[in-house]
Structure formats: structure tokens, C-alpha cells
Amino acid sequence: QVRLVESGGGLVQAGGSLRLSCAASGTTGSITTMAWYRQAPGKQRELVADISTAGHPNYGDSVKGRVTISMDNAEATVSLQMNSLKPEDSGVYYCVARAPVFDAWGQGTQVTVSS
């Protein structure tokens, strides 16, 4: 199994930036994709971005052009650089590691964007 630990959340003003990081430990060699999801109160969980171990990123429509996901395969870490943040970007951000036989989720880190 894989354990994920997120860091980097916090409070930021609209227009600001945050960088989230996630470190994976355990059977990281089986991971094929890592992703960030978010969930705001009263809303469904949504994909922010994901990236394959081959380095191909995919972004949710609401964040395209403002967010960059990157992964260090050797260190088994994934980062999410978020710029031009908006209040609607607020929520709990979860790191996810996908493998052929499991998905692992982190505990989540809170991001709050004030207007």
C-alpha cells in the first residue's frame, strides 16, 4: 500500500499563489498516476489535475492556465503550483496515487482563498 502526506495548504488572498506538495511512501513503484482532487463544502469532489509517471498532465477545466502539476518519480512526490487563485478555489485538496490494484488518498489539506 501507499501512504500519502500532503503539505502546503493555507490561507491566501485572491490573486495569490500556493504550492501544494504530496509525498508518497510504501509500494510507490506500482503508482501509475498521481492526482490532486478538491472538495468544497456542499460540492462534489472534482479533479484538479493529474499526471502520469510518463509525465503527461491533465487539468480540470476550472483551473486550466492557472495550475501546474509536476511529479518527481524518483522521490515519489507530486506538487501542485496554483496561481491567480480565486475564492472558488477554496476547499480541501486531496492527493491521490493510482496503481493497477488500488487508489490511495491522502488526508487532505485545506486551501482558503479570501476575496
Short mmCIF file of C-alpha atoms in Angstrom, two decimals:
data_model
loop_
_atom_site.label_atom_id
_atom_site.label_comp_id
_atom_site.label_asym_id
_atom_site.label_seq_id
_atom_site.Cartn_x
_atom_site.Cartn_y
_atom_site.Cartn_z
CA GLN A 1 0.00 0.00 0.00
CA VAL A 2 0.89 3.65 -0.34
CA ARG A 3 0.75 6.38 2.28
CA LEU A 4 0.37 9.98 1.18
CA VAL A 5 1.19 13.09 3.17
CA GLU A 6 0.12 16.49 1.85
CA SER A 7 1.51 19.86 2.80
CA GLY A 8 1.33 23.47 1.68
CA GLY A 9 -2.28 24.44 2.20
CA GLY A 10 -3.29 27.62 3.92
CA LEU A 11 -4.97 30.99 3.62
CA VAL A 12 -4.19 33.25 0.70
CA GLN A 13 -5.78 36.34 -0.81
CA ALA A 14 -7.43 36.22 -4.20
CA GLY A 15 -4.85 36.57 -6.93
CA GLY A 16 -2.19 34.93 -4.82
CA SER A 17 -0.34 31.65 -5.20
CA LEU A 18 0.09 28.44 -3.27
CA ARG A 19 2.16 25.35 -3.81
CA LEU A 20 0.89 22.02 -2.54
CA SER A 21 3.15 19.03 -2.14
CA CYS A 22 2.48 15.37 -1.56
CA ALA A 23 4.97 12.72 -0.57
CA ALA A 24 4.23 9.06 -1.15
CA SER A 25 5.74 6.19 0.79
CA GLY A 26 5.29 2.44 0.68
CA THR A 27 4.88 0.50 -2.56
CA THR A 28 5.41 3.57 -4.71
CA GLY A 29 6.80 1.54 -7.59
CA SER A 30 3.29 0.45 -8.51
CA ILE A 31 1.99 4.01 -8.94
CA THR A 32 0.96 4.92 -12.49
CA THR A 33 -0.67 8.29 -11.91
CA MET A 34 -0.80 10.89 -9.18
CA ALA A 35 -3.54 13.45 -8.89
CA TRP A 36 -5.00 16.29 -6.89
CA TYR A 37 -8.72 16.46 -6.19
CA ARG A 38 -10.57 19.09 -4.24
CA GLN A 39 -13.87 19.35 -2.45
CA ALA A 40 -15.62 22.49 -1.35
CA PRO A 41 -18.44 22.46 1.21
CA GLY A 42 -21.67 21.34 -0.39
CA LYS A 43 -20.00 20.48 -3.67
CA GLN A 44 -18.87 17.29 -5.30
CA ARG A 45 -15.26 16.30 -5.26
CA GLU A 46 -13.59 17.33 -8.51
CA LEU A 47 -10.35 16.62 -10.29
CA VAL A 48 -7.90 19.50 -10.21
CA ALA A 49 -5.07 17.83 -12.11
CA ASP A 50 -3.36 14.53 -12.60
CA ILE A 51 -0.10 13.40 -14.11
CA SER A 52 1.16 10.04 -15.26
CA THR A 53 4.56 8.64 -14.39
CA ALA A 54 5.39 9.28 -18.04
CA GLY A 55 4.89 12.96 -17.31
CA HIS A 56 1.63 13.65 -19.12
CA PRO A 57 -0.53 16.18 -17.22
CA ASN A 58 -4.25 16.64 -17.35
CA TYR A 59 -6.12 19.60 -15.86
CA GLY A 60 -9.66 20.29 -14.78
CA ASP A 61 -11.42 22.94 -16.85
CA SER A 62 -11.81 25.30 -13.91
CA VAL A 63 -8.05 25.53 -13.29
CA LYS A 64 -6.53 25.34 -16.77
CA GLY A 65 -3.92 28.03 -17.27
CA ARG A 66 -3.59 28.71 -13.55
CA VAL A 67 -2.30 25.43 -12.21
CA THR A 68 0.76 23.29 -12.94
CA ILE A 69 1.21 19.75 -11.70
CA SER A 70 4.60 18.11 -11.56
CA MET A 71 5.92 14.80 -10.31
CA ASP A 72 9.29 13.55 -9.21
CA ASN A 73 9.23 9.84 -9.86
CA ALA A 74 12.46 9.18 -8.02
CA GLU A 75 11.26 10.94 -4.88
CA ALA A 76 7.64 9.82 -5.31
CA THR A 77 6.36 13.33 -4.79
CA VAL A 78 3.81 15.37 -6.66
CA SER A 79 3.39 19.12 -6.48
CA LEU A 80 0.65 21.49 -7.49
CA GLN A 81 1.54 25.10 -8.20
CA MET A 82 -1.58 27.24 -8.12
CA ASN A 83 -1.53 30.85 -9.33
CA SER A 84 -4.16 33.56 -9.72
CA LEU A 85 -6.22 31.89 -7.02
CA LYS A 86 -9.91 32.68 -6.73
CA PRO A 87 -12.27 32.29 -3.79
CA GLU A 88 -13.95 29.42 -5.63
CA ASP A 89 -10.66 27.53 -5.46
CA SER A 90 -11.19 27.13 -1.73
CA GLY A 91 -11.67 23.63 -0.41
CA VAL A 92 -9.90 20.58 0.89
CA TYR A 93 -7.29 19.35 -1.55
CA TYR A 94 -6.54 15.64 -1.64
CA CYS A 95 -3.53 13.90 -3.09
CA VAL A 96 -4.28 10.62 -4.85
CA ALA A 97 -1.97 7.88 -6.03
CA ARG A 98 -3.32 5.43 -8.57
CA ALA A 99 -1.99 1.94 -9.21
CA PRO A 100 -3.46 -1.02 -11.10
CA VAL A 101 -4.82 -2.58 -7.93
CA PHE A 102 -5.56 0.36 -5.65
CA ASP A 103 -6.15 4.07 -5.25
CA ALA A 104 -4.62 5.74 -2.22
CA TRP A 105 -5.88 9.03 -0.81
CA GLY A 106 -4.20 11.48 1.49
CA GLN A 107 -5.88 13.12 4.46
CA GLY A 108 -6.31 16.40 2.64
CA THR A 109 -5.05 19.92 3.13
CA GLN A 110 -7.24 22.99 3.43
CA VAL A 111 -6.92 25.83 0.95
CA THR A 112 -8.81 29.03 1.66
CA VAL A 113 -8.80 31.93 -0.76
CA SER A 114 -10.15 35.17 0.65
CA SER A 115 -11.76 37.80 -1.55
#
